[in-house]
Amino acid sequence: MTLLYFAWVRQKTGRGEEQLALPESVKTVADLAAFLSARGGGYAEAFADLRRVRVAVNQDHCGFDTTLRDSDEVAFFPPVTGG
Amino acid sequence: MTLLYFAWVRQKTGRGEEQLALPESVKTVADLAAFLSARGGGYAEAFADLRRVRVAVNQDHCGFDTTLRDSDEVAFFPPVTGG
Amino acid sequence: MITIRIQPEDFDVAAEIAALDAEDTGAVATFTGKVRKEGNLAALTLEHYPGMTEREIARIVDQAEDRWPLLGVTIVHRIGRLAPGENIVLVAVATPHRSAAFQACEFLMDYLKTKAPFWKQEERNGETSWVEARHSDDKAAERWRDR
Amino acid sequence: MITIRIQPEDFDVAAEIAALDAEDTGAVATFTGKVRKEGNLAALTLEHYPGMTEREIARIVDQAEDRWPLLGVTIVHRIGRLAPGENIVLVAVATPHRSAAFQACEFLMDYLKTKAPFWKQEERNGETSWVEARHSDDKAAERWRDR
């Protein structure tokens, strides 16, 4: 799957994009966030408070309970502030 | 006083402006409308249905019960349709 | 800055917005009213009450300024004969934040429609007739009384 | 006609309105959001999610089209580094009548603010920080749910 990070989430993880083979333990977005957080360092900081993080799967806003497939594009970012 | 007519009121009376010495019988705008209507012809047509006519005294919207003075500028017109 | 103009000439929305510019401006809302291109409508002719028009619009702007923190207001209303597709009226409002810009712009239009002494005459198939005032315009203006 | 553009370049409101022109247009409402000139703000930098931004804005426009008879919609959102006084976003809507123009324009802005994936970073005194989302923007968007 493709993972994308924006704004301060990108700054914490230190990258804007990465490829990841869907781990067996990961069924939902919440599982994925826990998996990434377990990497420690900036990842742990990025996912320390999920209330501050929003997610889109395949470019649709969605919840952390969304089920994932290996072909998905998953993006993590703060609440939007455009306009 | 100065009398002004706009839009179809002007077309009925046949003039846009006229000077008039305040008649003794005229205390209010309603009296003035009755006075003008009594001239007959286009004036009678213009003031036949006062629900269709609006009035401004000295360039302020006001009601037909407004008291008049000889120095006033009184305008009669249909409901406005600008914008 | 408050600008109120009654003129036969067209207006340039971009130039009017640029002229509105203020230090604190975060939001600019504009409304442009145009002559619709509909069936047999050949033209609209706008008549107004010189003097009262400017005073009445200034009063409407005063009321808007009492309600919202306006950094700039421009109102341009055309008079004379206007062909389908031509601009009739522009209201542009600059404010710090967007909600006030939208509300003030709509308030100004609703009051212009029901208070400013303009009258529209239509030309269709060589005949002219005066446009009737719309009850919906009165209703739109009344909404603001209780807010 | 629907136009959605994400670009670093500035936009010309008059040209965008002219491009919106449709036969039945009687009303054009626009909203322009700008970088406020405030105290120590040196610049805003706008980041976005390419691909999703365009999709999300198209979805927002679809929703507006379900609610109002829109003859044309133009949304231009700038990205990159913007100095105080510069334009950020333009929403322009053409409709037959004015009420729909105002409502659709405000709806589009409220949803853009809360749904379109843009993020603003501020530069003040040589330091950068991410702008926090405002609760009032969520409230503004929620108003439309029950209408």
Short mmCIF file of C-alpha atoms in Angstrom, two decimals:
data_model
loop_
_atom_site.label_atom_id
_atom_site.label_comp_id
_atom_site.label_asym_id
_atom_site.label_seq_id
_atom_site.Cartn_x
_atom_site.Cartn_y
_atom_site.Cartn_z
CA MET A 1 0.00 0.00 0.00
CA THR A 2 0.96 3.65 -0.41
CA LEU A 3 1.17 5.78 2.74
CA LEU A 4 1.07 9.57 2.49
CA TYR A 5 1.70 12.15 5.22
CA PHE A 6 0.87 15.86 5.13
CA ALA A 7 1.61 19.03 7.13
CA TRP A 8 2.94 18.36 10.65
CA VAL A 9 2.29 14.63 10.35
CA ARG A 10 4.75 14.65 7.41
CA GLN A 11 7.24 16.67 9.45
CA LYS A 12 7.03 14.19 12.36
CA THR A 13 7.41 11.05 10.21
CA GLY A 14 10.16 12.75 8.22
CA ARG A 15 8.73 11.70 4.86
CA GLY A 16 5.80 12.52 2.59
CA GLU A 17 5.30 9.07 1.09
CA GLU A 18 6.27 5.46 1.60
CA GLN A 19 5.34 2.02 0.29
CA LEU A 20 4.34 -0.68 2.77
CA ALA A 21 3.26 -4.32 2.34
CA LEU A 22 0.08 -4.58 4.41
CA PRO A 23 1.22 -6.26 7.67
CA GLU A 24 -0.81 -9.28 8.81
CA SER A 25 -1.69 -7.59 12.09
CA VAL A 26 -3.28 -4.63 10.29
CA LYS A 27 -6.99 -4.88 9.47
CA THR A 28 -8.11 -1.28 9.96
CA VAL A 29 -6.72 2.26 9.84
CA ALA A 30 -6.48 2.19 13.65
CA ASP A 31 -4.33 -0.97 13.40
CA LEU A 32 -2.12 0.77 10.83
CA ALA A 33 -1.68 3.81 13.07
CA ALA A 34 -0.68 1.51 15.97
CA PHE A 35 1.74 -0.36 13.69
CA LEU A 36 3.39 2.89 12.54
CA SER A 37 3.45 4.35 16.04
CA ALA A 38 5.31 1.23 17.25
CA ARG A 39 8.23 2.28 15.03
CA GLY A 40 8.94 4.89 17.72
CA GLY A 41 10.66 8.27 17.19
CA GLY A 42 8.83 10.69 14.92
CA TYR A 43 6.21 8.05 14.07
CA ALA A 44 5.33 7.64 17.74
CA GLU A 45 5.00 11.43 17.99
CA ALA A 46 2.87 11.67 14.84
CA PHE A 47 0.36 9.10 16.13
CA ALA A 48 0.56 9.94 19.87
CA ASP A 49 -2.91 11.55 19.88
CA LEU A 50 -5.23 10.20 17.18
CA ARG A 51 -7.82 12.86 17.99
CA ARG A 52 -5.48 15.30 16.23
CA VAL A 53 -5.05 13.12 13.12
CA ARG A 54 -7.39 12.68 10.16
CA VAL A 55 -7.27 9.96 7.52
CA ALA A 56 -8.25 9.43 3.92
CA VAL A 57 -8.33 6.05 2.19
CA ASN A 58 -8.12 6.20 -1.59
CA GLN A 59 -8.63 9.96 -1.39
CA ASP A 60 -11.88 9.78 0.59
CA HIS A 61 -12.16 11.10 4.13
CA CYS A 62 -12.90 8.16 6.42
CA GLY A 63 -12.78 6.90 10.00
CA PHE A 64 -10.12 4.92 11.84
CA ASP A 65 -12.40 1.86 11.74
CA THR A 66 -12.10 1.62 7.94
CA THR A 67 -10.89 -1.79 6.73
CA LEU A 68 -7.74 -1.74 4.61
CA ARG A 69 -6.55 -3.66 1.55
CA ASP A 70 -2.98 -3.90 0.26
CA SER A 71 -3.84 -1.82 -2.83
CA ASP A 72 -5.07 1.16 -0.78
CA GLU A 73 -3.63 4.67 -0.69
CA VAL A 74 -3.80 5.81 2.94
CA ALA A 75 -3.11 9.42 3.92
CA PHE A 76 -2.65 10.82 7.44
CA PHE A 77 -2.89 14.55 8.10
CA PRO A 78 -4.11 17.19 10.58
CA PRO A 79 -7.60 18.71 10.29
CA VAL A 80 -7.63 20.77 7.09
CA THR A 81 -7.06 24.55 7.17
CA GLY A 82 -7.45 25.76 3.59
CA GLY A 83 -9.75 28.38 2.13
CA MET B 1 -43.71 72.32 -2.60
CA THR B 2 -41.98 70.17 -5.20
CA LEU B 3 -43.80 67.10 -6.46
CA LEU B 4 -41.91 64.31 -8.22
CA TYR B 5 -43.28 61.29 -10.08
CA PHE B 6 -41.38 58.19 -11.14
CA ALA B 7 -41.89 55.14 -13.36
CA TRP B 8 -45.53 54.44 -14.26
CA VAL B 9 -46.77 57.15 -11.87
CA ARG B 10 -44.77 59.64 -13.97
CA GLN B 11 -46.22 58.18 -17.17
CA LYS B 12 -49.78 58.53 -15.84
CA THR B 13 -49.38 62.12 -14.61
CA GLY B 14 -47.53 63.00 -17.79
CA ARG B 15 -44.76 64.85 -15.97
CA GLY B 16 -41.76 64.08 -13.77
CA GLU B 17 -41.87 67.21 -11.64
CA GLU B 18 -44.12 70.10 -10.73
CA GLN B 19 -44.31 72.94 -8.25
CA LEU B 20 -47.41 73.31 -6.09
CA ALA B 21 -48.37 75.79 -3.37
CA LEU B 22 -49.58 73.59 -0.51
CA PRO B 23 -53.41 73.72 -0.76
CA GLU B 24 -55.26 74.56 2.48
CA SER B 25 -57.14 71.27 2.38
CA VAL B 26 -53.90 69.26 2.34
CA LYS B 27 -52.48 68.28 5.72
CA THR B 28 -51.03 64.82 4.92
CA VAL B 29 -49.68 62.81 2.00
CA ALA B 30 -53.07 61.07 1.76
CA ASP B 31 -54.76 64.49 1.43
CA LEU B 32 -52.27 65.43 -1.30
CA ALA B 33 -52.96 62.21 -3.20
CA ALA B 34 -56.71 62.93 -2.99
CA PHE B 35 -56.13 66.52 -4.17
CA LEU B 36 -54.07 65.36 -7.16
CA SER B 37 -56.48 62.55 -7.97
CA ALA B 38 -59.33 65.11 -8.10
CA ARG B 39 -57.62 66.68 -11.12
CA GLY B 40 -58.95 63.69 -13.04
CA GLY B 41 -57.41 62.15 -16.20
CA GLY B 42 -53.95 60.66 -15.73
CA TYR B 43 -53.78 61.94 -12.16
CA ALA B 44 -56.93 60.06 -11.23
CA GLU B 45 -55.42 56.94 -12.83
CA ALA B 46 -52.09 57.39 -11.02
CA PHE B 47 -53.76 57.60 -7.62
CA ALA B 48 -56.67 55.22 -8.25
CA ASP B 49 -55.20 52.50 -6.03
CA LEU B 50 -52.92 53.86 -3.29
CA ARG B 51 -51.87 50.33 -2.35
CA ARG B 52 -49.81 50.39 -5.56
CA VAL B 53 -48.15 53.74 -4.79
CA ARG B 54 -45.25 54.53 -2.47
CA VAL B 55 -44.19 57.94 -1.22
CA ALA B 56 -41.05 59.70 -0.05
CA VAL B 57 -41.02 63.08 1.70
CA ASN B 58 -37.72 64.95 1.51
CA GLN B 59 -36.12 61.76 0.13
CA ASP B 60 -37.17 59.52 3.01
CA HIS B 61 -39.61 56.64 2.55
CA CYS B 62 -42.72 57.41 4.59
CA GLY B 63 -46.40 56.64 5.02
CA PHE B 64 -49.49 58.37 3.63
CA ASP B 65 -50.23 59.74 7.11
CA THR B 66 -47.10 61.94 7.03
CA THR B 67 -47.85 65.64 7.66
CA LEU B 68 -46.70 68.01 4.92
CA ARG B 69 -45.17 71.50 4.85
CA ASP B 70 -44.98 73.85 1.88
CA SER B 71 -41.18 73.45 1.67
CA ASP B 72 -41.36 69.66 1.27
CA GLU B 73 -40.22 67.58 -1.69
CA VAL B 74 -42.82 64.85 -2.16
CA ALA B 75 -42.25 61.93 -4.53
CA PHE B 76 -44.79 59.33 -5.66
CA PHE B 77 -43.67 56.07 -7.27
CA PRO B 78 -44.39 52.34 -7.54
CA PRO B 79 -42.66 49.83 -5.22
CA VAL B 80 -38.99 49.87 -6.15
CA THR B 81 -37.52 47.22 -8.50
CA GLY B 82 -33.80 47.92 -8.68
CA GLY B 83 -30.86 45.66 -7.93
CA MET C 1 -13.83 53.05 2.52
CA ILE C 2 -17.40 53.50 1.32
CA THR C 3 -18.01 54.01 -2.40
CA ILE C 4 -21.50 54.52 -3.82
CA ARG C 5 -21.92 55.26 -7.52
CA ILE C 6 -24.95 55.52 -9.79
CA GLN C 7 -23.84 55.50 -13.40
CA PRO C 8 -24.83 54.51 -16.95
CA GLU C 9 -21.36 52.98 -17.52
CA ASP C 10 -20.41 49.38 -16.84
CA PHE C 11 -18.13 48.48 -13.93
CA ASP C 12 -15.01 46.32 -13.62
CA VAL C 13 -15.36 43.93 -10.69
CA ALA C 14 -11.61 43.33 -10.35
CA ALA C 15 -10.86 47.07 -10.23
CA GLU C 16 -13.61 47.63 -7.66
CA ILE C 17 -12.25 44.81 -5.47
CA ALA C 18 -8.71 46.19 -5.77
CA ALA C 19 -9.95 49.64 -4.68
CA LEU C 20 -11.56 48.06 -1.60
CA ASP C 21 -8.26 46.72 -0.34
CA ALA C 22 -7.57 47.32 3.34
CA GLU C 23 -4.84 46.12 5.69
CA ASP C 24 -7.02 43.74 7.67
CA THR C 25 -9.01 42.34 4.75
CA GLY C 26 -9.29 38.57 4.95
CA ALA C 27 -12.52 38.18 3.00
CA VAL C 28 -14.17 39.89 0.06
CA ALA C 29 -17.69 38.95 -1.00
CA THR C 30 -19.20 40.36 -4.16
CA PHE C 31 -22.57 40.18 -5.82
CA THR C 32 -23.16 41.10 -9.44
CA GLY C 33 -26.71 41.35 -10.77
CA LYS C 34 -27.11 40.99 -14.53
CA VAL C 35 -29.83 41.29 -17.15
CA ARG C 36 -30.84 37.70 -17.92
CA LYS C 37 -30.86 36.60 -21.55
CA GLU C 38 -34.41 35.32 -21.67
CA GLY C 39 -36.69 34.66 -24.63
CA ASN C 40 -37.97 37.92 -26.03
CA LEU C 41 -36.40 40.36 -23.58
CA ALA C 42 -34.74 43.08 -25.69
CA ALA C 43 -33.58 45.37 -22.88
CA LEU C 44 -34.17 46.74 -19.41
CA THR C 45 -34.27 50.46 -18.74
CA LEU C 46 -33.42 51.58 -15.21
CA GLU C 47 -34.89 54.82 -13.88
CA HIS C 48 -34.00 56.25 -10.47
CA TYR C 49 -34.66 59.15 -8.10
CA PRO C 50 -31.46 61.24 -8.18
CA GLY C 51 -30.46 62.39 -4.74
CA MET C 52 -32.69 60.04 -2.80
CA THR C 53 -30.95 57.01 -4.33
CA GLU C 54 -27.55 58.00 -2.98
CA ARG C 55 -29.02 58.94 0.43
CA GLU C 56 -30.99 55.72 0.71
CA ILE C 57 -28.01 53.55 -0.23
CA ALA C 58 -25.84 55.46 2.29
CA ARG C 59 -28.46 54.71 4.97
CA ILE C 60 -28.44 51.02 4.05
CA VAL C 61 -24.63 50.94 4.27
CA ASP C 62 -24.82 52.65 7.69
CA GLN C 63 -27.12 49.89 8.91
CA ALA C 64 -24.72 47.24 7.60
CA GLU C 65 -21.81 48.95 9.38
CA ASP C 66 -23.76 48.82 12.65
CA ARG C 67 -24.11 45.06 12.26
CA TRP C 68 -20.73 43.92 10.91
CA PRO C 69 -17.09 45.08 11.05
CA LEU C 70 -16.85 46.32 7.46
CA LEU C 71 -13.45 47.38 6.14
CA GLY C 72 -14.82 48.53 2.80
CA VAL C 73 -18.07 48.64 0.85
CA THR C 74 -18.54 49.44 -2.82
CA ILE C 75 -21.97 49.69 -4.42
CA VAL C 76 -22.30 50.53 -8.10
CA HIS C 77 -25.76 50.61 -9.68
CA ARG C 78 -26.24 51.25 -13.37
CA ILE C 79 -29.08 53.30 -14.86
CA GLY C 80 -30.35 53.71 -18.41
CA ARG C 81 -30.91 51.09 -21.10
CA LEU C 82 -29.18 47.74 -20.52
CA ALA C 83 -29.09 44.82 -22.94
CA PRO C 84 -29.36 41.15 -21.90
CA GLY C 85 -26.07 39.93 -20.45
CA GLU C 86 -25.10 43.39 -19.18
CA ASN C 87 -24.30 44.12 -15.54
CA ILE C 88 -26.89 45.98 -13.46
CA VAL C 89 -25.49 46.19 -9.95
CA LEU C 90 -22.36 45.38 -7.98
CA VAL C 91 -22.07 45.06 -4.21
CA ALA C 92 -18.59 44.32 -2.85
CA VAL C 93 -17.76 44.01 0.83
CA ALA C 94 -14.38 43.59 2.54
CA THR C 95 -14.22 42.25 6.11
CA PRO C 96 -11.68 40.52 8.34
CA HIS C 97 -13.56 37.16 8.24
CA ARG C 98 -15.79 35.41 5.74
CA SER C 99 -19.06 35.07 7.60
CA ALA C 100 -19.48 38.86 7.93
CA ALA C 101 -18.59 39.35 4.27
CA PHE C 102 -21.33 36.98 3.07
CA GLN C 103 -23.94 38.31 5.48
CA ALA C 104 -23.25 41.99 4.83
CA CYS C 105 -23.23 41.49 1.05
CA GLU C 106 -26.58 39.68 1.11
CA PHE C 107 -28.08 42.24 3.54
CA LEU C 108 -27.00 45.10 1.27
CA MET C 109 -28.54 43.42 -1.79
CA ASP C 110 -31.79 42.60 0.03
CA TYR C 111 -32.14 46.21 1.18
CA LEU C 112 -31.09 47.68 -2.17
CA LYS C 113 -33.84 45.63 -3.81
CA THR C 114 -36.55 46.89 -1.45
CA LYS C 115 -35.41 50.39 -0.42
CA ALA C 116 -33.30 52.05 -3.12
CA PRO C 117 -35.51 54.05 -5.53
CA PHE C 118 -34.83 52.34 -8.85
CA TRP C 119 -37.46 51.11 -11.30
CA LYS C 120 -37.00 48.65 -14.15
CA GLN C 121 -38.86 48.82 -17.42
CA GLU C 122 -38.76 45.84 -19.78
CA GLU C 123 -38.78 45.91 -23.57
CA ARG C 124 -40.31 42.82 -25.21
CA ASN C 125 -41.45 42.60 -28.83
CA GLY C 126 -41.31 46.38 -29.15
CA GLU C 127 -43.58 46.92 -26.12
CA THR C 128 -42.48 48.30 -22.77
CA SER C 129 -43.81 47.42 -19.33
CA TRP C 130 -42.78 48.18 -15.77
CA VAL C 131 -41.38 45.29 -13.76
CA GLU C 132 -43.57 44.45 -10.75
CA ALA C 133 -41.99 44.34 -7.30
CA ARG C 134 -41.62 40.77 -6.01
CA HIS C 135 -43.05 39.67 -2.70
CA SER C 136 -40.03 37.38 -2.27
CA ASP C 137 -37.78 40.47 -2.20
CA ASP C 138 -39.80 41.95 0.68
CA LYS C 139 -39.56 38.64 2.51
CA ALA C 140 -35.78 38.53 1.95
CA ALA C 141 -35.38 41.99 3.49
CA GLU C 142 -37.69 41.16 6.40
CA ARG C 143 -35.48 38.24 7.45
CA TRP C 144 -32.88 40.72 8.74
CA ARG C 145 -35.21 42.53 11.14
CA ASP C 146 -35.11 39.88 13.85
CA ARG C 147 -31.43 39.02 13.57
CA MET D 1 -19.55 25.14 -16.49
CA ILE D 2 -17.51 23.83 -13.58
CA THR D 3 -13.91 25.00 -13.25
CA ILE D 4 -11.65 23.79 -10.44
CA ARG D 5 -8.00 24.85 -10.38
CA ILE D 6 -5.21 24.44 -7.82
CA GLN D 7 -2.32 26.73 -8.72
CA PRO D 8 0.55 28.79 -7.31
CA GLU D 9 -0.41 31.74 -9.58
CA ASP D 10 -2.76 34.54 -8.64
CA PHE D 11 -6.22 34.79 -10.23
CA ASP D 12 -8.14 37.64 -11.88
CA VAL D 13 -11.65 37.82 -10.44
CA ALA D 14 -13.07 39.76 -13.40
CA ALA D 15 -11.72 37.22 -15.90
CA GLU D 16 -13.09 34.32 -13.83
CA ILE D 17 -16.53 35.96 -13.67
CA ALA D 18 -16.48 36.63 -17.41
CA ALA D 19 -15.65 32.96 -18.06
CA LEU D 20 -18.65 31.91 -15.94
CA ASP D 21 -21.09 33.74 -18.16
CA ALA D 22 -24.18 31.78 -19.14
CA GLU D 23 -27.38 32.70 -20.95
CA ASP D 24 -29.62 32.59 -17.91
CA THR D 25 -27.23 34.21 -15.44
CA GLY D 26 -28.97 36.83 -13.36
CA ALA D 27 -26.71 36.68 -10.32
CA VAL D 28 -23.02 36.10 -9.69
CA ALA D 29 -21.71 35.80 -6.14
CA THR D 30 -17.99 35.62 -5.46
CA PHE D 31 -15.87 35.10 -2.41
CA THR D 32 -12.18 35.94 -2.28
CA GLY D 33 -10.09 34.87 0.70
CA LYS D 34 -6.89 36.80 1.29
CA VAL D 35 -3.85 36.67 3.55
CA ARG D 36 -4.50 39.31 6.23
CA LYS D 37 -1.81 41.91 6.87
CA GLU D 38 -1.46 41.38 10.58
CA GLY D 39 1.36 42.33 12.94
CA ASN D 40 4.28 39.97 12.48
CA LEU D 41 2.85 37.62 9.86
CA ALA D 42 5.48 37.33 7.11
CA ALA D 43 3.78 34.74 4.91
CA LEU D 44 1.47 31.74 4.69
CA THR D 45 2.53 28.57 2.92
CA LEU D 46 -0.25 26.36 1.57
CA GLU D 47 0.31 22.61 1.22
CA HIS D 48 -2.25 20.25 -0.30
CA TYR D 49 -2.93 16.63 -1.20
CA PRO D 50 -2.68 16.49 -5.01
CA GLY D 51 -5.40 14.37 -6.52
CA MET D 52 -7.61 14.22 -3.46
CA THR D 53 -7.96 18.01 -3.44
CA GLU D 54 -9.48 18.09 -6.91
CA ARG D 55 -11.72 15.07 -6.15
CA GLU D 56 -12.91 16.51 -2.86
CA ILE D 57 -13.70 19.90 -4.36
CA ALA D 58 -15.57 18.20 -7.22
CA ARG D 59 -17.64 16.30 -4.63
CA ILE D 60 -18.43 19.55 -2.81
CA VAL D 61 -19.53 21.15 -6.08
CA ASP D 62 -21.72 18.10 -6.82
CA GLN D 63 -23.45 18.58 -3.49
CA ALA D 64 -24.01 22.27 -4.23
CA GLU D 65 -25.48 21.38 -7.64
CA ASP D 66 -27.94 19.02 -5.94
CA ARG D 67 -29.15 21.89 -3.77
CA TRP D 68 -29.25 24.91 -6.12
CA PRO D 69 -29.70 25.54 -9.87
CA LEU D 70 -26.10 26.46 -10.61
CA LEU D 71 -25.26 27.78 -14.08
CA GLY D 72 -21.54 27.96 -13.39
CA VAL D 73 -19.04 27.42 -10.59
CA THR D 74 -15.39 28.42 -10.52
CA ILE D 75 -13.10 27.51 -7.64
CA VAL D 76 -9.44 28.54 -7.71
CA HIS D 77 -7.25 27.73 -4.72
CA ARG D 78 -3.64 28.86 -4.55
CA ILE D 79 -0.80 26.81 -3.06
CA GLY D 80 2.77 27.68 -2.08
CA ARG D 81 4.09 30.72 -0.26
CA LEU D 82 1.74 33.72 -0.12
CA ALA D 83 2.56 37.16 1.28
CA PRO D 84 0.13 39.29 3.31
CA GLY D 85 -2.42 40.94 1.03
CA GLU D 86 -2.25 38.14 -1.55
CA ASN D 87 -5.28 36.16 -2.67
CA ILE D 88 -5.70 32.60 -1.38
CA VAL D 89 -8.99 31.33 -2.75
CA LEU D 90 -11.78 32.33 -5.12
CA VAL D 91 -15.26 30.86 -5.26
CA ALA D 92 -17.56 32.27 -7.96
CA VAL D 93 -21.10 31.05 -8.59
CA ALA D 94 -23.55 32.01 -11.35
CA THR D 95 -27.27 31.33 -10.89
CA PRO D 96 -30.54 32.65 -12.29
CA HIS D 97 -31.48 34.41 -9.01
CA ARG D 98 -29.55 36.00 -6.16
CA SER D 99 -30.58 33.91 -3.17
CA ALA D 100 -29.13 30.71 -4.66
CA ALA D 101 -25.92 32.52 -5.62
CA PHE D 102 -25.27 33.70 -2.07
CA GLN D 103 -26.19 30.39 -0.47
CA ALA D 104 -24.19 28.23 -2.87
CA CYS D 105 -21.12 30.46 -2.60
CA GLU D 106 -21.19 30.33 1.22
CA PHE D 107 -21.86 26.57 1.22
CA LEU D 108 -18.89 25.98 -1.08
CA MET D 109 -16.60 28.07 1.13
CA ASP D 110 -17.79 26.39 4.33
CA TYR D 111 -17.17 22.94 2.84
CA LEU D 112 -13.85 23.93 1.25
CA LYS D 113 -12.67 25.07 4.69
CA THR D 114 -13.57 21.79 6.37
CA LYS D 115 -13.21 19.13 3.64
CA ALA D 116 -10.62 20.13 1.03
CA PRO D 117 -7.15 18.83 1.97
CA PHE D 118 -5.15 22.05 2.31
CA TRP D 119 -2.94 23.01 5.24
CA LYS D 120 -1.63 26.47 6.11
CA GLN D 121 1.72 27.13 7.71
CA GLU D 122 2.45 30.58 9.13
CA GLU D 123 5.79 32.37 9.20
CA ARG D 124 6.23 34.84 12.08
CA ASN D 125 9.54 36.27 13.27
CA GLY D 126 11.43 33.65 11.28
CA GLU D 127 9.54 30.75 12.91
CA THR D 128 6.97 28.55 11.20
CA SER D 129 3.90 26.95 12.74
CA TRP D 130 0.89 25.08 11.41
CA VAL D 131 -2.43 26.89 11.58
CA GLU D 132 -4.91 25.09 13.84
CA ALA D 133 -8.33 24.18 12.46
CA ARG D 134 -11.08 26.39 13.88
CA HIS D 135 -14.11 24.99 15.61
CA SER D 136 -16.17 27.84 14.12
CA ASP D 137 -15.42 26.47 10.63
CA ASP D 138 -16.82 23.06 11.61
CA LYS D 139 -19.91 24.78 13.01
CA ALA D 140 -20.32 26.78 9.79
CA ALA D 141 -20.27 23.59 7.70
CA GLU D 142 -22.64 21.78 10.07
CA ARG D 143 -25.31 24.44 9.57
CA TRP D 144 -25.96 23.08 6.08
CA ARG D 145 -26.74 19.52 7.15
CA ASP D 146 -30.27 20.23 8.33
CA ARG D 147 -31.26 22.64 5.58
#
